PDB file of C-alpha atoms in Angstrom:
ATOM      1  CA  CYS A1041     127.842-115.347  -0.871  1.00 39.00           C
ATOM      2  CA  MET A1042     129.034-114.748   2.655  1.00 39.00           C
ATOM      3  CA  MET A1043     125.888-112.741   3.487  1.00 38.00           C
ATOM      4  CA  ALA A1044     123.654-115.515   2.099  1.00 38.00           C
ATOM      5  CA  ALA A1045     125.515-118.072   4.226  1.00 38.00           C
ATOM      6  CA  ILE A1046     125.066-115.934   7.347  1.00 36.00           C
ATOM      7  CA  LEU A1047     121.369-115.373   6.626  1.00 39.00           C
ATOM      8  CA  SER A1048     120.700-119.055   5.949  1.00 43.00           C
ATOM      9  CA  LYS A1049     122.726-120.084   9.045  1.00 39.00           C
ATOM     10  CA  HIS A1050     120.508-117.912  11.210  1.00 40.00           C
ATOM     11  CA  ASN A1051     117.414-118.947   9.195  1.00 44.00           C
ATOM     12  CA  ILE A1052     116.612-115.301   8.552  1.00 41.00           C
ATOM     13  CA  TYR A1053     116.159-115.651   4.818  1.00 44.00           C
ATOM     14  CA  SER A1054     115.799-119.293   3.844  1.00 46.00           C
ATOM     15  CA  GLU A1055     114.421-120.535   0.511  1.00 48.00           C
ATOM     16  CA  GLU A1056     111.207-121.643   2.249  1.00 47.00           C
ATOM     17  CA  GLN A1057     110.615-118.179   3.708  1.00 50.00           C
ATOM     18  CA  SER A1058     111.622-116.251   0.614  1.00 52.00           C
ATOM     19  CA  GLY A1059     108.727-117.504  -1.487  1.00 54.00           C
ATOM     20  CA  PHE A1060     110.835-119.190  -4.153  1.00 67.00           C
ATOM     21  CA  SER A1061     110.153-122.827  -3.308  1.00 83.00           C
ATOM     22  CA  VAL A1062     107.885-124.872  -5.571  1.00 87.00           C
ATOM     23  CA  SER A1063     105.347-125.444  -2.788  1.00 89.00           C
ATOM     24  CA  ASN A1064     105.167-121.694  -2.069  1.00 90.00           C
ATOM     25  CA  ILE A1065     104.572-120.917  -5.731  1.00 90.00           C
ATOM     26  CA  ARG A1066     101.870-123.601  -5.873  1.00 93.00           C
ATOM     27  CA  GLU A1067     100.215-122.144  -2.769  1.00 94.00           C
ATOM     28  CA  LEU A1068     100.219-118.661  -4.301  1.00 93.00           C
ATOM     29  CA  ASN A1069      98.877-119.947  -7.637  1.00 93.00           C
ATOM     30  CA  LYS A1070      96.097-121.795  -5.822  1.00 95.00           C
ATOM     31  CA  LEU A1071      95.169-118.611  -3.940  1.00 94.00           C
ATOM     32  CA  LEU A1072      95.117-116.585  -7.177  1.00 94.00           C
ATOM     33  CA  LYS A1073      92.907-119.163  -8.915  1.00 94.00           C
ATOM     34  CA  ILE A1074      90.477-119.252  -5.981  1.00 94.00           C
ATOM     35  CA  ALA A1075      90.415-115.442  -5.786  1.00 94.00           C
ATOM     36  CA  LEU A1076      89.694-115.222  -9.524  1.00 93.00           C
ATOM     37  CA  LEU A1077      87.008-117.903  -9.386  1.00 94.00           C
ATOM     38  CA  VAL A1078      85.255-116.313  -6.397  1.00 93.00           C
ATOM     39  CA  ARG A1079      85.257-112.932  -8.128  1.00 91.00           C
ATOM     40  CA  VAL A1080      83.902-114.308 -11.415  1.00 92.00           C
ATOM     41  CA  VAL A1081      81.183-116.393  -9.762  1.00 91.00           C
ATOM     42  CA  LEU A1082      80.025-113.514  -7.582  1.00 86.00           C
ATOM     43  CA  CYS A1083      80.078-111.070 -10.506  1.00 85.00           C
ATOM     44  CA  VAL A1084      78.002-113.410 -12.652  1.00 85.00           C
ATOM     45  CA  PHE A1085      75.626-113.831  -9.713  1.00 83.00           C
ATOM     46  CA  ILE A1086      75.317-110.055  -9.392  1.00 79.00           C
ATOM     47  CA  LEU A1087      74.741-109.617 -13.133  1.00 79.00           C
ATOM     48  CA  VAL A1088      72.178-112.421 -13.409  1.00 79.00           C
ATOM     49  CA  ILE A1089      70.323-112.270 -10.093  1.00 76.00           C
ATOM     50  CA  GLY A1090      71.095-108.679  -9.160  1.00 67.00           C
ATOM     51  CA  LYS A1091      69.240-107.236 -12.149  1.00 65.00           C
ATOM     52  CA  GLU A1092      66.023-108.517 -10.593  1.00 67.00           C
ATOM     53  CA  ILE A1093      66.770-106.867  -7.258  1.00 64.00           C
ATOM     54  CA  GLY A1094      67.753-103.382  -8.393  1.00 60.00           C
ATOM     55  CA  GLU A1095      70.548-101.257  -9.815  1.00 62.00           C
ATOM     56  CA  LEU A1096      73.809-102.906 -10.805  1.00 61.00           C
ATOM     57  CA  TYR A1097      75.928 -99.929  -9.817  1.00 58.00           C
ATOM     58  CA  PHE A1098      78.179 -99.194  -6.871  1.00 54.00           C
ATOM     59  CA  ILE A1099      78.323 -95.398  -7.278  1.00 61.00           C
ATOM     60  CA  SER A1100      76.880 -92.938  -9.788  1.00 64.00           C
ATOM     61  CA  ASP A1101      80.148 -92.870 -11.756  1.00 71.00           C
ATOM     62  CA  ASP A1102      79.475 -96.478 -12.772  1.00 73.00           C
ATOM     63  CA  MET A1103      76.415 -95.448 -14.741  1.00 78.00           C
ATOM     64  CA  MET A1104      78.298 -92.623 -16.437  1.00 82.00           C
ATOM     65  CA  TYR A1105      81.196 -94.882 -17.391  1.00 82.00           C
ATOM     66  CA  GLU A1106      78.853 -97.497 -18.833  1.00 84.00           C
ATOM     67  CA  SER A1107      76.844 -94.879 -20.752  1.00 86.00           C
ATOM     68  CA  LEU A1108      80.115 -93.587 -22.226  1.00 88.00           C
ATOM     69  CA  ALA A1109      81.050 -97.147 -23.202  1.00 90.00           C
ATOM     70  CA  LYS A1110      77.632 -97.707 -24.829  1.00 91.00           C
ATOM     71  CA  ALA A1111      77.968 -94.534 -26.853  1.00 93.00           C
ATOM     72  CA  TYR A1112      81.541 -95.430 -27.838  1.00 93.00           C
ATOM     73  CA  ILE A1113      80.493 -98.883 -29.043  1.00 93.00           C
ATOM     74  CA  GLN A1114      77.775 -97.320 -31.194  1.00 94.00           C
ATOM     75  CA  MET A1115      79.730 -94.386 -32.600  1.00 94.00           C
ATOM     76  CA  SER A1116      83.341 -95.542 -32.938  1.00 93.00           C
ATOM     77  CA  ASN A1117      84.781 -96.918 -36.160  1.00 91.00           C
ATOM     78  CA  SER A1118      88.005 -98.210 -34.613  1.00 91.00           C
ATOM     79  CA  ILE A1119      89.429 -99.378 -31.305  1.00 91.00           C
ATOM     80  CA  PHE A1120      90.896 -95.976 -30.455  1.00 90.00           C
ATOM     81  CA  ASP A1121      88.876 -93.111 -31.878  1.00 90.00           C
ATOM     82  CA  LEU A1122      89.927 -89.924 -30.076  1.00 89.00           C
ATOM     83  CA  ASP A1123      87.304 -87.815 -31.858  1.00 92.00           C
ATOM     84  CA  VAL A1124      84.494 -90.045 -30.596  1.00 92.00           C
ATOM     85  CA  LEU A1125      86.003 -90.152 -27.096  1.00 89.00           C
ATOM     86  CA  GLU A1126      85.945 -86.346 -27.027  1.00 90.00           C
ATOM     87  CA  GLN A1127      82.497 -86.178 -28.614  1.00 91.00           C
ATOM     88  CA  ILE A1128      80.877 -88.475 -26.028  1.00 89.00           C
ATOM     89  CA  GLY A1129      82.556 -86.646 -23.134  1.00 86.00           C
ATOM     90  CA  ALA A1130      85.113 -89.258 -22.063  1.00 84.00           C
ATOM     91  CA  ALA A1131      87.887 -86.653 -22.308  1.00 82.00           C
ATOM     92  CA  GLY A1132      86.183 -84.442 -19.725  1.00 75.00           C
ATOM     93  CA  TYR A1133      87.263 -86.540 -16.735  1.00 72.00           C
ATOM     94  CA  LEU A1134      90.230 -85.702 -14.557  1.00 64.00           C
ATOM     95  CA  GLN A1135      91.555 -89.251 -14.926  1.00 72.00           C
ATOM     96  CA  VAL A1136      90.841 -89.800 -18.613  1.00 66.00           C
ATOM     97  CA  PHE A1137      92.652 -93.121 -18.582  1.00 83.00           C
ATOM     98  CA  TRP A1138      89.687 -94.932 -16.966  1.00 84.00           C
ATOM     99  CA  PRO A1139      86.916 -93.728 -19.313  1.00 86.00           C
ATOM    100  CA  TYR A1140      89.262 -94.348 -22.248  1.00 88.00           C
ATOM    101  CA  THR A1141      90.124 -97.838 -20.978  1.00 88.00           C
ATOM    102  CA  MET A1142      86.486 -98.614 -20.354  1.00 88.00           C
ATOM    103  CA  CYS A1143      85.376 -97.453 -23.789  1.00 91.00           C
ATOM    104  CA  ILE A1144      88.164 -99.289 -25.609  1.00 91.00           C
ATOM    105  CA  PHE A1145      87.658-102.499 -23.636  1.00 91.00           C
ATOM    106  CA  ALA A1146      83.886-102.358 -24.214  1.00 92.00           C
ATOM    107  CA  TYR A1147      84.507-101.780 -27.926  1.00 94.00           C
ATOM    108  CA  LEU A1148      86.859-104.767 -28.134  1.00 94.00           C
ATOM    109  CA  PHE A1149      84.324-107.138 -26.569  1.00 94.00           C
ATOM    110  CA  LYS A1150      81.176-105.337 -27.778  1.00 93.00           C
ATOM    111  CA  SER A1151      79.793-105.327 -24.236  1.00 90.00           C
ATOM    112  CA  ILE A1152      79.589-102.749 -21.495  1.00 84.00           C
ATOM    113  CA  TYR A1153      79.958-105.592 -18.966  1.00 84.00           C
ATOM    114  CA  ALA A1154      83.431-106.477 -20.247  1.00 87.00           C
ATOM    115  CA  VAL A1155      84.991-103.859 -17.988  1.00 85.00           C
ATOM    116  CA  ARG A1156      83.585-105.599 -14.924  1.00 85.00           C
ATOM    117  CA  PHE A1157      85.618-108.625 -15.944  1.00 89.00           C
ATOM    118  CA  LEU A1158      88.657-106.435 -16.579  1.00 89.00           C
ATOM    119  CA  ASN A1159      88.283-105.230 -12.992  1.00 89.00           C
ATOM    120  CA  ILE A1160      88.134-108.839 -11.798  1.00 91.00           C
ATOM    121  CA  ILE A1161      91.395-109.617 -13.592  1.00 92.00           C
ATOM    122  CA  LEU A1162      93.033-106.449 -12.237  1.00 90.00           C
ATOM    123  CA  SER A1163      91.772-107.259  -8.745  1.00 91.00           C
ATOM    124  CA  THR A1164      93.361-110.705  -8.948  1.00 93.00           C
ATOM    125  CA  ILE A1165      96.621-109.128 -10.118  1.00 93.00           C
ATOM    126  CA  ALA A1166      96.419-106.808  -7.089  1.00 93.00           C
ATOM    127  CA  VAL A1167      96.371-109.899  -4.835  1.00 95.00           C
ATOM    128  CA  LYS A1168      99.679-110.974  -6.404  1.00 95.00           C
ATOM    129  CA  LEU A1169     101.091-107.468  -5.976  1.00 94.00           C
ATOM    130  CA  VAL A1170     100.150-107.486  -2.275  1.00 95.00           C
ATOM    131  CA  TYR A1171     101.943-110.817  -1.944  1.00 95.00           C
ATOM    132  CA  ASP A1172     105.056-109.490  -3.723  1.00 94.00           C
ATOM    133  CA  LEU A1173     105.148-106.284  -1.683  1.00 95.00           C
ATOM    134  CA  THR A1174     104.727-108.123   1.624  1.00 95.00           C
ATOM    135  CA  LEU A1175     107.348-110.686   0.644  1.00 94.00           C
ATOM    136  CA  ASN A1176     109.747-107.853  -0.233  1.00 94.00           C
ATOM    137  CA  ILE A1177     109.166-106.143   3.094  1.00 95.00           C
ATOM    138  CA  SER A1178     109.057-109.178   5.374  1.00 93.00           C
ATOM    139  CA  GLY A1179     111.126-111.719   3.470  1.00 92.00           C
ATOM    140  CA  ASN A1180     108.690-114.348   4.728  1.00 93.00           C
ATOM    141  CA  HIS A1181     106.356-116.400   2.529  1.00 94.00           C
ATOM    142  CA  LYS A1182     103.880-117.158   5.334  1.00 94.00           C
ATOM    143  CA  THR A1183     103.449-113.474   6.122  1.00 95.00           C
ATOM    144  CA  ALA A1184     103.124-112.617   2.426  1.00 95.00           C
ATOM    145  CA  ILE A1185     100.543-115.337   1.755  1.00 96.00           C
ATOM    146  CA  ARG A1186      98.508-114.205   4.787  1.00 96.00           C
ATOM    147  CA  ALA A1187      98.529-110.628   3.522  1.00 96.00           C
ATOM    148  CA  ALA A1188      97.501-111.789   0.041  1.00 96.00           C
ATOM    149  CA  LYS A1189      94.667-113.929   1.482  1.00 96.00           C
ATOM    150  CA  LEU A1190      93.490-111.035   3.597  1.00 95.00           C
ATOM    151  CA  TYR A1191      93.418-108.701   0.611  1.00 94.00           C
ATOM    152  CA  ALA A1192      91.876-111.353  -1.659  1.00 94.00           C
ATOM    153  CA  PHE A1193      88.850-111.846   0.559  1.00 94.00           C
ATOM    154  CA  LEU A1194      88.356-108.474   2.215  1.00 91.00           C
ATOM    155  CA  PRO A1195      84.849-107.273   1.366  1.00 88.00           C
ATOM    156  CA  TYR A1196      85.817-103.971  -0.270  1.00 86.00           C
ATOM    157  CA  PRO A1197      88.253-105.233  -2.947  1.00 84.00           C
ATOM    158  CA  LEU A1198      86.095-108.315  -3.444  1.00 83.00           C
ATOM    159  CA  ILE A1199      82.871-106.367  -4.023  1.00 83.00           C
ATOM    160  CA  VAL A1200      84.229-103.296  -5.814  1.00 83.00           C
ATOM    161  CA  CYS A1201      85.742-105.359  -8.632  1.00 81.00           C
ATOM    162  CA  TRP A1202      82.235-106.356  -9.797  1.00 79.00           C
ATOM    163  CA  PHE A1203      81.493-102.794 -10.818  1.00 78.00           C
ATOM    164  CA  PRO A1204      82.984-100.537 -13.504  1.00 78.00           C
ATOM    165  CA  VAL A1205      84.746 -98.198 -11.070  1.00 77.00           C
ATOM    166  CA  LYS A1206      88.345 -97.065 -11.360  1.00 77.00           C
ATOM    167  CA  ASP A1207      89.419 -98.087  -7.826  1.00 78.00           C
ATOM    168  CA  ILE A1208      90.870-101.465  -8.813  1.00 77.00           C
ATOM    169  CA  TYR A1209      92.584 -99.961 -11.874  1.00 76.00           C
ATOM    170  CA  LEU A1210      94.236 -97.371  -9.636  1.00 78.00           C
ATOM    171  CA  THR A1211      95.278-100.017  -7.098  1.00 78.00           C
ATOM    172  CA  VAL A1212      97.187-101.941  -9.744  1.00 80.00           C
ATOM    173  CA  ALA A1213      98.591 -98.807 -11.399  1.00 76.00           C
ATOM    174  CA  VAL A1214     100.053 -97.474  -8.166  1.00 71.00           C
TER     175      VAL A1214
END
């Protein structure tokens, strides 16, 4: 109690800075909704318009992951079928969690494009994690919201989430 009184007296760690005020939470929620909306709209644009322009892949792994997911959808009899995962080659990757996740998610939604939307959701969660980490380090909502905005609209995390690559998955996992 005494430490909180000292901190608030010196305005080092006030409620407004800490991120726990209603207006701060609203600001963060608004940012997360905008980040999600921008990612979804741009992904749909890429999927609809981009097919006419060329390949819908970021790196060659994308194609492999989607071909694994296609095969899993066709061959699997259940959500998690380890025999089929091994048979199609999903177990041959160093990080088996991503091919497994991709295959299972594609099976659940019966679409190889479902994982792109999983990446969008994970990318939006990463924005929140950047906010939380920065708030923990700085103790200041304004600094944390700036860091979250920066991450939300940086080209790399914004573009990469449209593709079935494991980068976003790893960002959230770490």
